[in-house]
Coordinates of C-alpha atoms in Angstrom, one line a residue:
M224 CA -38.4 148.1 63.6
A225 CA -36.0 145.7 65.2
H226 CA -33.0 145.8 65.2
L227 CA -29.3 145.2 67.3
H228 CA -28.2 147.0 70.1
K229 CA -25.5 147.3 72.3
K230 CA -25.1 148.0 76.0
V231 CA -21.2 147.9 77.5
K232 CA -21.0 146.8 81.2
K233 CA -18.4 146.8 82.9
G234 CA -16.3 147.1 79.8
R235 CA -17.7 144.2 77.9
P236 CA -20.3 144.6 75.3
Y237 CA -23.1 142.3 74.6
Y238 CA -26.0 142.7 72.6
Y239 CA -29.6 142.7 72.2
I240 CA -31.8 142.9 69.8
R241 CA -34.9 145.1 70.3
E242 CA -37.8 146.4 68.6
I243 CA -38.6 149.9 68.9
Q244 CA -42.1 151.4 68.4
R245 CA -44.3 155.2 69.4
V246 CA -46.6 155.3 72.2
G247 CA -48.1 158.2 73.0
G248 CA -46.0 160.2 70.0
R249 CA -42.6 158.8 71.9
P250 CA -40.2 156.2 71.6
K251 CA -40.3 153.3 73.3
V252 CA -39.2 149.3 73.8
V253 CA -41.7 146.8 72.8
S254 CA -39.4 143.9 72.7
Q255 CA -35.8 143.0 74.3
L256 CA -34.6 139.9 73.8
Y257 CA -30.9 139.4 74.5
L258 CA -28.0 137.7 72.7
G259 CA -25.1 137.6 74.9
N260 CA -21.9 138.4 73.7
A261 CA -19.8 137.7 70.8
E262 CA -18.4 134.9 71.5
A263 CA -22.0 132.9 72.5
I264 CA -23.7 134.6 69.2
A265 CA -20.4 133.1 67.2
Q266 CA -21.5 129.6 69.3
R267 CA -25.0 129.7 68.7
F268 CA -24.2 130.1 65.3
R269 CA -22.0 126.8 65.0
D270 CA -24.4 124.8 66.9
A271 CA -27.3 125.8 64.3
E272 CA -24.7 125.0 61.4
R273 CA -24.2 121.3 62.8
T274 CA -28.4 120.8 63.8
R275 CA -29.4 122.1 60.8
K276 CA -31.1 119.3 59.1
P277 CA -29.5 118.1 55.2
L278 CA -31.3 118.3 52.4
R279 CA -28.9 115.6 51.2
F280 CA -27.1 112.2 52.4
Q281 CA -24.8 109.8 50.8
A282 CA -22.3 107.3 53.8
R283 CA -19.1 105.5 52.9
S284 CA -17.3 102.7 54.0
F285 CA -14.2 104.8 55.0
G286 CA -11.7 103.4 57.3
A287 CA -11.0 100.1 55.9
V288 CA -9.4 101.7 52.8
F289 CA -8.2 104.3 54.4
L290 CA -5.9 102.2 56.0
A291 CA -5.1 100.6 53.1
V292 CA -4.2 103.3 52.0
E293 CA -2.0 104.1 54.7
L294 CA 0.0 101.1 54.4
E295 CA 0.3 101.5 50.9
K296 CA 2.2 104.9 52.0
R297 CA 4.7 103.6 53.6
L298 CA 5.1 100.5 51.3
D299 CA 4.8 102.0 48.0
T300 CA 3.8 99.1 45.9
I301 CA 2.6 100.9 43.1
G302 CA 6.2 103.1 43.0
L303 CA 8.2 99.7 42.7
I304 CA 6.0 97.8 40.2
D305 CA 5.8 101.3 37.9
R306 CA 9.3 101.2 38.0
L307 CA 10.2 97.1 37.0
V308 CA 6.9 97.7 35.1
P309 CA 6.7 101.4 33.4
R310 CA 4.0 102.8 31.6
A311 CA 3.7 102.2 27.8
A312 CA 3.5 104.4 24.9
R313 CA 0.1 105.9 24.5
E314 CA -1.0 104.6 27.5
K315 CA -3.4 106.0 29.7
G316 CA -5.3 106.0 32.8
P317 CA -3.8 104.0 36.1
T318 CA -1.0 102.2 35.8
V319 CA 0.1 99.0 36.2
G320 CA 0.7 99.8 39.8
E321 CA -1.8 101.3 40.4
Y322 CA -4.2 98.0 39.4
F323 CA -1.9 96.0 41.7
F324 CA -2.7 98.5 44.8
Y325 CA -6.4 98.7 44.1
A326 CA -6.4 94.5 44.2
W327 CA -4.7 94.0 46.6
A328 CA -6.4 96.0 49.0
N329 CA -9.8 94.6 47.7
R330 CA -7.7 91.3 48.8
L331 CA -6.8 92.9 52.4
I332 CA -10.6 93.8 53.1
A333 CA -13.7 92.3 51.5
P334 CA -12.7 89.6 47.8
R335 CA -14.3 89.9 45.3
S336 CA -13.9 89.4 41.1
K337 CA -12.5 91.7 38.6
R338 CA -15.9 92.0 37.4
A339 CA -17.3 92.9 40.7
L340 CA -14.3 95.0 41.8
S341 CA -15.8 99.1 40.2
E342 CA -18.9 98.5 41.9
W343 CA -17.0 97.3 45.5
Y344 CA -15.0 100.5 45.5
R345 CA -18.2 103.0 44.6
H346 CA -19.6 101.9 48.0
T347 CA -16.3 102.8 49.5
A348 CA -14.7 106.3 50.1
I349 CA -11.7 105.1 47.8
E350 CA -12.4 108.8 46.6
Q351 CA -11.5 110.5 49.4
V352 CA -9.1 109.4 50.4
R353 CA -7.5 108.7 46.8
A354 CA -7.8 110.1 43.1
V355 CA -8.9 106.7 41.1
D356 CA -11.3 106.5 38.2
L357 CA -13.2 104.0 38.7
E358 CA -14.6 103.7 35.4
E359 CA -11.6 102.1 34.6
L360 CA -11.3 99.5 37.6
T361 CA -12.9 96.9 35.0
S362 CA -12.1 93.2 34.4
Q363 CA -10.9 93.4 30.8
R364 CA -8.2 96.5 31.5
Y365 CA -7.4 94.3 34.3
W366 CA -6.2 91.2 31.7
E367 CA -4.7 94.3 28.9
K368 CA -2.9 95.1 32.2
W369 CA -1.3 92.0 33.2
D370 CA -1.0 90.8 29.9
R371 CA 1.8 92.8 29.7
V372 CA 3.7 91.2 33.2
Q373 CA 5.9 88.7 32.4
Q374 CA 7.2 86.3 34.8
E375 CA 10.7 87.3 35.6
Q376 CA 8.3 90.9 36.7
V377 CA 6.6 89.4 39.1
E378 CA 9.4 87.3 40.5
A379 CA 11.1 90.9 40.7
I380 CA 8.7 92.2 42.2
G381 CA 7.8 89.8 44.8
R382 CA 11.4 90.2 45.7
A383 CA 11.7 94.0 45.8
F384 CA 8.5 94.2 47.9
F385 CA 9.4 91.8 50.2
A386 CA 13.0 93.9 50.6
R387 CA 10.6 97.4 51.4
V388 CA 8.7 95.0 54.1
W389 CA 11.9 94.6 55.9
E390 CA 13.0 97.9 55.4
L391 CA 10.2 98.8 57.4
Q392 CA 10.7 95.7 60.3
P393 CA 14.9 95.9 60.4
L394 CA 14.8 92.8 62.5
P395 CA 17.2 90.5 61.4
P396 CA 15.9 86.9 60.9
E397 CA 17.5 84.3 63.2
C398 CA 15.3 81.5 62.6
L399 CA 12.9 81.1 59.5
L400 CA 9.6 78.9 58.7
F401 CA 9.1 77.0 54.9
D402 CA 6.1 75.1 53.9
T403 CA 3.7 74.9 51.1
T404 CA 0.4 74.6 50.2
N405 CA -2.0 74.0 47.2
Y406 CA -5.0 76.1 45.5
Y407 CA -7.7 74.3 43.5
T408 CA -8.9 75.8 40.6
F409 CA -12.1 75.1 38.0
M410 CA -9.7 75.0 35.0
S411 CA -10.7 72.4 32.3
S412 CA -8.6 70.0 31.6
H413 CA -8.3 70.8 28.0
T414 CA -7.0 74.4 29.2
P415 CA -3.2 74.7 28.6
S416 CA -1.2 75.4 31.7
E417 CA 2.3 74.4 33.2
L418 CA 1.4 75.7 36.7
C419 CA -2.3 74.3 37.2
E420 CA -2.0 70.0 37.4
R421 CA -3.8 67.6 38.7
G422 CA -2.4 66.3 42.3
H423 CA -3.3 65.8 45.9
N424 CA -5.3 69.0 47.1
K425 CA -5.1 69.6 50.6
E426 CA -9.0 70.3 50.7
G427 CA -9.5 67.8 49.3
R428 CA -10.2 68.4 45.5
H429 CA -8.6 65.9 44.4
H430 CA -10.2 66.1 40.7
L431 CA -9.7 69.5 40.5
R432 CA -6.1 70.9 38.8
Q433 CA -4.1 73.0 41.3
L434 CA -1.3 74.9 41.3
G435 CA 1.2 75.6 44.5
L436 CA 2.5 78.0 46.9
A437 CA 5.6 78.4 48.6
L438 CA 6.0 80.5 51.8
L439 CA 9.2 81.9 53.8
L440 CA 8.8 83.6 57.0
D441 CA 10.0 85.3 59.6
R442 CA 9.5 83.2 62.8
G443 CA 9.5 86.2 65.0
T444 CA 7.4 88.1 63.3
H445 CA 5.7 85.9 60.8
L446 CA 6.1 88.0 58.0
P447 CA 6.6 86.7 54.5
L448 CA 10.4 86.6 53.4
Y449 CA 10.0 84.5 50.1
H450 CA 7.4 83.1 48.2
R451 CA 7.2 80.6 45.1
V452 CA 4.0 79.7 42.9
Y453 CA 5.1 76.2 41.4
E454 CA 2.9 73.3 39.5
G455 CA 0.4 72.1 41.1
N456 CA 1.7 68.0 40.9
A457 CA 5.2 69.2 41.9
H458 CA 5.9 67.1 45.3
D459 CA 7.5 69.0 48.1
S460 CA 10.6 67.3 48.9
K461 CA 11.5 68.0 45.0
L462 CA 9.9 71.7 44.9
F463 CA 12.3 72.3 48.6
R464 CA 15.3 71.0 46.7
R465 CA 14.8 73.4 43.6
V466 CA 14.4 76.7 45.4
I467 CA 16.7 76.0 48.2
D468 CA 19.5 77.4 46.5
E469 CA 17.4 81.3 45.6
M470 CA 16.4 80.5 49.4
F471 CA 19.4 80.7 50.6
G472 CA 20.2 83.9 49.1
V473 CA 17.2 85.4 50.4
M474 CA 17.4 84.4 53.8
C475 CA 21.4 85.3 53.8
G476 CA 20.5 89.0 51.8
F477 CA 18.1 89.3 54.6
N478 CA 20.3 88.9 57.3
Q479 CA 23.6 90.5 57.0
T480 CA 25.9 89.5 60.3
K481 CA 27.8 86.0 60.5
Q482 CA 25.4 84.7 63.2
R483 CA 23.5 81.6 61.7
L484 CA 20.5 81.2 60.3
T485 CA 18.1 78.0 61.5
V486 CA 15.4 77.0 58.6
V487 CA 12.0 74.9 59.8
F488 CA 10.4 72.6 57.9
D489 CA 8.1 69.4 58.3
K490 CA 8.7 65.9 57.1
G491 CA 7.4 66.2 53.3
M492 CA 10.5 68.2 52.7
N493 CA 12.8 65.4 53.8
S494 CA 15.2 64.3 51.2
E495 CA 18.7 63.1 50.8
E496 CA 19.8 66.2 48.6
A497 CA 18.0 68.3 50.4
V498 CA 19.9 68.0 53.7
R499 CA 23.5 67.1 52.1
S500 CA 23.1 71.3 50.6
L501 CA 21.5 72.8 54.1
D502 CA 24.6 70.7 55.2
G503 CA 27.0 72.4 52.7
H504 CA 26.2 75.7 53.7
P505 CA 28.0 76.7 57.1
R506 CA 25.5 79.3 57.9
I507 CA 22.1 77.3 57.7
H508 CA 20.5 75.1 60.2
F509 CA 17.7 73.1 59.8
I510 CA 14.9 71.6 62.2
T511 CA 13.1 69.2 60.6
T512 CA 10.2 66.0 61.9
Y513 CA 10.8 62.5 60.9
S514 CA 8.2 60.0 60.4
T515 CA 7.7 57.4 62.9
Y516 CA 7.1 54.7 60.9
F517 CA 11.4 55.1 59.3
A518 CA 12.1 54.9 63.1
E519 CA 9.6 53.1 65.5
E520 CA 12.3 51.8 67.8
L521 CA 13.2 55.2 68.7
A522 CA 9.3 56.8 68.6
G523 CA 8.3 53.6 70.7
T524 CA 11.0 54.3 73.8
E525 CA 9.3 53.8 77.1
L526 CA 7.9 57.2 78.8
K527 CA 9.5 56.7 81.3
A528 CA 12.8 57.8 79.8
F529 CA 10.5 60.9 79.2
A530 CA 11.0 63.9 81.1
P531 CA 8.7 67.1 81.4
L532 CA 10.1 70.3 78.5
D533 CA 9.9 73.5 80.4
I534 CA 7.8 75.5 77.9
E535 CA 5.4 78.2 77.9
K536 CA 2.1 75.1 76.8
N537 CA 3.4 73.7 79.8
R538 CA 4.2 76.1 82.3
R539 CA -0.1 77.5 81.2
L540 CA -1.4 73.5 82.0
L541 CA 0.3 74.1 85.1
A542 CA -1.2 77.6 86.1
D543 CA -4.3 75.6 84.9
E544 CA -4.3 72.2 87.2
H545 CA -3.5 70.1 84.1
G546 CA 0.1 69.1 84.7
E547 CA -0.6 65.5 83.8
D548 CA -1.2 66.7 80.1
R549 CA 2.4 68.3 79.9
M550 CA 4.6 67.5 76.9
L551 CA 7.2 65.1 77.8
A552 CA 10.4 64.9 75.5
Y553 CA 13.6 62.3 74.9
R554 CA 16.7 63.2 73.2
T555 CA 19.4 61.1 71.9
R556 CA 21.6 61.4 68.3
M557 CA 22.0 59.0 65.6
E558 CA 22.9 59.1 62.0
L559 CA 20.7 60.3 59.3
W560 CA 21.5 61.5 55.9
G561 CA 25.1 60.6 56.4
R562 CA 25.7 62.2 59.9
E563 CA 25.1 62.1 63.5
R564 CA 22.2 64.2 64.3
T565 CA 20.2 65.7 67.4
V566 CA 17.3 64.4 67.9
V567 CA 13.7 64.7 70.1
V568 CA 10.9 62.5 70.5
T569 CA 8.0 64.1 72.0
Y570 CA 4.3 62.9 73.6
N571 CA 1.9 65.2 73.9
P572 CA -0.8 63.0 76.4
R573 CA -3.9 65.1 74.8
T574 CA -2.7 63.9 71.4
A575 CA -2.2 60.2 72.5
R576 CA -6.2 60.3 73.7
K577 CA -7.3 61.9 70.8
R578 CA -6.0 59.4 68.2
R579 CA -6.2 56.4 70.9
Y580 CA -10.3 56.9 70.8
T581 CA -9.9 57.8 66.7
L582 CA -7.9 54.3 66.2
D583 CA -10.7 52.2 68.4
R584 CA -13.7 54.0 66.8
K585 CA -11.7 52.6 63.0
L586 CA -11.5 49.1 64.3
E587 CA -14.6 49.1 65.3
T588 CA -15.8 50.1 62.4
L589 CA -13.6 48.1 60.8
R590 CA -15.2 44.4 63.0
Q591 CA -19.0 46.0 62.1
T592 CA -17.8 45.1 58.6
L593 CA -15.9 42.0 58.8
L594 CA -19.1 40.8 60.6
E595 CA -21.4 41.4 57.5
F596 CA -18.3 40.4 55.1
R597 CA -18.5 36.8 57.4
C598 CA -22.5 36.7 57.1
S599 CA -21.9 36.7 53.6
Y600 CA -19.0 34.3 53.4
R601 CA -21.4 32.1 55.1
E602 CA -24.8 32.2 53.8
G603 CA -22.4 32.0 49.9
R604 CA -23.6 35.1 48.6
P605 CA -22.6 35.4 44.8
Q606 CA -19.4 36.9 44.6
W607 CA -18.7 36.3 48.3
R608 CA -17.5 32.8 48.0
D609 CA -14.0 33.5 47.2
P610 CA -11.5 34.0 50.1
E611 CA -9.0 36.1 48.3
L612 CA -11.8 38.6 47.1
L613 CA -12.6 39.0 50.2
R614 CA -9.4 40.0 52.0
E615 CA -9.0 42.9 48.9
R616 CA -12.4 43.6 50.2
Y617 CA -10.9 44.3 53.6
V618 CA -7.9 45.5 51.8
R619 CA -9.8 48.7 50.2
A620 CA -12.0 48.9 53.8
C621 CA -9.2 49.5 55.5
E622 CA -8.2 52.3 53.3
N623 CA -11.3 54.1 53.1
L624 CA -11.0 54.1 56.8
H625 CA -7.2 55.6 56.7
L626 CA -6.5 52.3 58.5
G627 CA -4.2 49.6 57.7
S628 CA -4.3 46.1 57.1
Q629 CA -2.3 44.2 60.0
Y630 CA -5.0 44.8 62.9
Y631 CA -7.3 41.7 62.3
R632 CA -6.4 38.5 60.8
L633 CA -8.7 36.5 58.7
E634 CA -9.0 32.9 58.4
F635 CA -11.5 30.9 56.0
G636 CA -12.7 27.5 56.5
D637 CA -14.8 24.6 56.1
R638 CA -16.9 23.7 59.2
R639 CA -19.7 20.9 59.6
Q640 CA -19.4 20.9 55.1
A641 CA -20.2 24.7 55.1
P642 CA -17.9 27.8 54.3
E643 CA -16.7 29.5 57.8
M644 CA -14.7 32.6 58.3
S645 CA -13.0 34.3 61.9
F646 CA -11.4 36.9 61.8
R647 CA -9.5 38.7 65.5
K648 CA -7.9 40.7 66.7
D649 CA -3.5 41.3 65.8
F650 CA -2.9 42.9 69.9
Y651 CA 0.6 43.1 69.2
Q652 CA 0.3 45.1 65.9
I653 CA -2.1 47.2 68.0
G654 CA 0.2 47.3 70.8
K655 CA 3.1 48.7 68.1
S656 CA 0.6 51.0 66.8
E657 CA -0.9 52.6 70.4
A658 CA 2.8 52.8 71.6
L659 CA 3.6 55.5 68.6
L660 CA 0.0 57.5 69.3
G661 CA 0.9 61.0 70.3
K662 CA 4.6 60.6 69.4
N663 CA 6.9 63.2 67.1
I664 CA 10.1 63.3 66.2
I665 CA 12.6 66.2 65.5
V666 CA 15.7 66.1 64.1
T667 CA 17.8 69.2 64.0
D668 CA 21.5 69.7 63.3
N669 CA 21.9 72.2 66.4
H670 CA 23.6 70.5 68.7
D671 CA 24.3 73.6 71.4
W672 CA 21.0 74.4 71.0
T673 CA 18.4 73.1 74.2
T674 CA 16.3 70.5 74.2
E675 CA 13.0 72.8 75.2
A676 CA 14.4 75.7 71.9
I677 CA 14.3 72.6 69.4
V678 CA 11.0 71.9 70.3
Q679 CA 9.3 75.0 70.4
G680 CA 11.5 75.5 67.1
S681 CA 9.4 72.7 65.4
L682 CA 6.0 73.7 67.1
D683 CA 6.5 77.4 65.9
R684 CA 5.6 75.8 62.4
Y685 CA 1.8 77.0 63.6
G686 CA 2.4 80.2 62.5
I687 CA 3.1 79.3 58.7
E688 CA 0.1 77.5 58.7
Q689 CA -2.1 79.8 60.2
Q690 CA -0.7 82.0 57.4
F691 CA -2.5 80.0 54.8
R692 CA -5.5 79.3 56.6
A693 CA -6.0 83.3 56.3
S694 CA -4.7 82.8 52.9
K695 CA -7.7 80.5 52.1
S696 CA -10.3 82.4 54.7
S697 CA -13.9 83.9 52.9
G698 CA -13.4 87.2 54.9
H699 CA -10.2 88.3 53.8
I700 CA -7.3 87.0 50.7
Q701 CA -9.6 84.4 49.6
V702 CA -7.0 83.0 47.3
N703 CA -9.1 79.8 45.9
P704 CA -11.8 79.1 44.2
F705 CA -9.3 80.8 41.0
Y706 CA -11.0 81.7 38.3
H707 CA -8.0 82.6 36.2
W708 CA -7.3 81.0 32.9
T709 CA -3.7 82.1 32.2
D710 CA -0.2 81.5 34.1
S711 CA 0.4 85.1 33.8
K712 CA -2.5 86.0 34.9
I713 CA -2.4 83.3 37.5
R714 CA 1.4 84.6 39.3
C715 CA 0.0 87.8 39.2
Q716 CA -3.1 86.9 41.8
L717 CA -1.4 85.2 43.7
L718 CA 1.1 87.8 43.9
T719 CA -1.7 90.4 44.6
C720 CA -3.0 87.9 47.2
V721 CA 0.9 87.3 49.3
I722 CA 0.9 91.1 49.1
A723 CA -2.0 91.8 50.9
L724 CA -1.6 88.7 53.5
T725 CA 2.1 90.2 54.2
V726 CA 0.4 93.6 54.8
L727 CA -2.5 91.8 56.8
R728 CA 0.2 90.7 59.3
L729 CA 2.1 94.3 59.6
L730 CA -1.1 95.8 60.3
E731 CA -1.4 93.6 63.3
I732 CA 1.7 94.4 63.8
R733 CA 1.5 98.2 63.7
V734 CA -1.5 97.8 65.8
N735 CA -0.9 95.7 68.4
G736 CA 2.8 97.0 69.4
A737 CA 3.8 94.6 72.1
P738 CA 0.4 94.2 74.6
R739 CA -0.3 91.1 76.8
E740 CA -2.0 87.8 74.2
S741 CA -5.3 88.5 75.5
E742 CA -5.4 92.4 74.3
R743 CA -3.7 91.8 70.9
L744 CA -6.4 91.9 68.0
S745 CA -6.2 90.2 64.7
G746 CA -5.8 91.5 61.7
R747 CA -9.7 90.2 60.4
R748 CA -11.3 92.2 63.5
I749 CA -9.4 95.3 62.6
L750 CA -10.4 95.3 59.3
E751 CA -14.0 94.5 60.3
Q752 CA -13.8 97.0 62.9
M753 CA -12.6 100.0 60.4
S754 CA -15.1 98.9 57.8
H755 CA -18.1 100.2 59.7
L756 CA -16.4 103.2 60.4
N757 CA -18.1 105.9 57.2
S758 CA -17.9 108.7 55.9
A759 CA -20.6 111.3 55.5
W760 CA -21.3 113.8 52.6
L761 CA -24.3 116.3 53.3
W762 CA -25.5 118.6 51.3
Y763 CA -27.3 121.7 52.6
A764 CA -29.8 124.4 51.2
G765 CA -27.5 127.4 50.0
K766 CA -24.3 125.9 50.1
R767 CA -23.1 124.4 46.3
Q768 CA -20.3 122.2 48.1
P769 CA -21.2 119.4 50.5
E770 CA -19.8 118.7 54.1
R771 CA -17.6 115.5 54.7
V772 CA -18.0 114.7 58.3
L773 CA -17.1 111.2 60.0
D774 CA -18.3 108.9 62.6
T775 CA -17.6 109.1 65.9
P776 CA -15.4 106.3 66.4
T777 CA -15.6 103.0 68.7
K778 CA -12.5 102.9 71.1
T779 CA -11.3 100.4 68.5
Q780 CA -11.7 102.4 65.7
A781 CA -9.9 105.0 67.7
E782 CA -6.8 103.1 68.7
V783 CA -6.3 102.0 65.2
L784 CA -6.8 105.4 63.9
R785 CA -3.7 106.9 66.7
A786 CA -1.6 104.1 65.9
F787 CA -1.4 105.2 62.4
G788 CA -0.9 108.4 63.5
W789 CA -4.7 110.1 63.1
E790 CA -7.9 110.9 65.1
I791 CA -11.3 112.3 64.4
A792 CA -11.6 115.8 66.2
E793 CA -15.2 117.1 67.2
G794 CA -17.1 117.5 64.4
G795 CA -15.9 114.6 62.9
V796 CA -13.4 115.4 61.3
L797 CA -10.4 113.7 60.6
H798 CA -7.0 114.5 62.4
R799 CA -2.8 114.4 62.2
L800 CA -1.9 113.8 65.4
T801 CA 1.5 115.9 66.8
E802 CA 4.7 113.7 66.8

């Protein structure tokens, strides 16, 4: 019969499995298996536990929802929303704040409709990182909860959220970016709404009702400070005048020092009333662009008056041996909106070449159209005999090409007793337009700023454009198309999207820190990588409770977890790093 046998060698115990039988009437060892010392035996058991096959296996996406929960712990959006919209009497299930959290977390990772939200969460490991009743995450429950949130509460939630963001990023903003965009909806013309109206849609969906979103961002971090939802038919300049006083409070609230603030916006916001409001505030200054159409003489300044700018973009071009493409600038002063302003005219050679090519192509298309007009006029075809009618068709052809009608001169007459039409280019008008190609006018009241600082401030408007593009991305956020039919739910939905947009930027800042530009990870890439970090439940025979293990992380996944103070230890166990 086999038994465990212990031997002590040099004071250390070693173990064997022996089997003893009687041979010739005497006990004799017929087999002996060496096991090793106690540590070796224990390690064998651990290895056996890992290598044994489970009866059942279930994997769920873990990494992305884990990041969302970690960010929520820092932001506490659930707590601040529940303080502003407390639980009603006899209300059960998740709170309004929790419904907002599950909405913005989904928008952050992989946007789904409210109807598909519960099913999407079932394929994630959300229940492993945060207790949730997935049966409660239905579209009907969302409508019931969001019906309780009034417009004033939505605005208060936004203010409290941005205040919390700037507690985590306590860098007082010195320069701010302001811009607007719009989102189309499929709302019927008969559905009552104060927000959704028809207007000029930036994605070309002019026939659909739309609503607008205004954002104020910090130039340095590209983090939002303020948002406003507005009517889809409101002009940018009118909206800017409406919200400018509200923005004053926001800007000064986040910057408690006496240093001045500069807000950067584009020419769509320009109006005398808005600029005068900015002039009336001693701490607020501005940088804006100005249409070359209203300052053709200034924009037509000869290039010999321009000089290259000492900015990062030009330094990169020089390093790449493309010095001829450097941006040039000409600085002067002129009176605008009742005061003397500093004006900088910039010239971008690459932009000028592209627009000259586009202009030439459009002019050639217009010439071919006019040749067809002339042929029809000479042949006397019906509806082609009236010169005034042809002039109208020429103007419409120019409008279709987004081109002015001043580039060709049309003449009508008779030749050998037959109708004749001729046309020729107006080289003076073409030359005037070519002199403006690649030119941009920047206006500011920061007279003591260097030319490079003024131009760089205007160029940095790309930061807010990036945020708007991210909001329309199909992979993350995805504000439009809207499938909400009441203004209250639209405001709640846009608030969740703005929160998700802000969290996405916070994620980038947290993970990247301050690495070299080439090493920066976008929020989209971070979430895509983390979505592939899975958690698995393993069921083994003889055990009631399953075991949970995590994937072996990639280098990027490990770096992201480390940025949040976590690591996956040996055996697939999530482990918090010690400070």
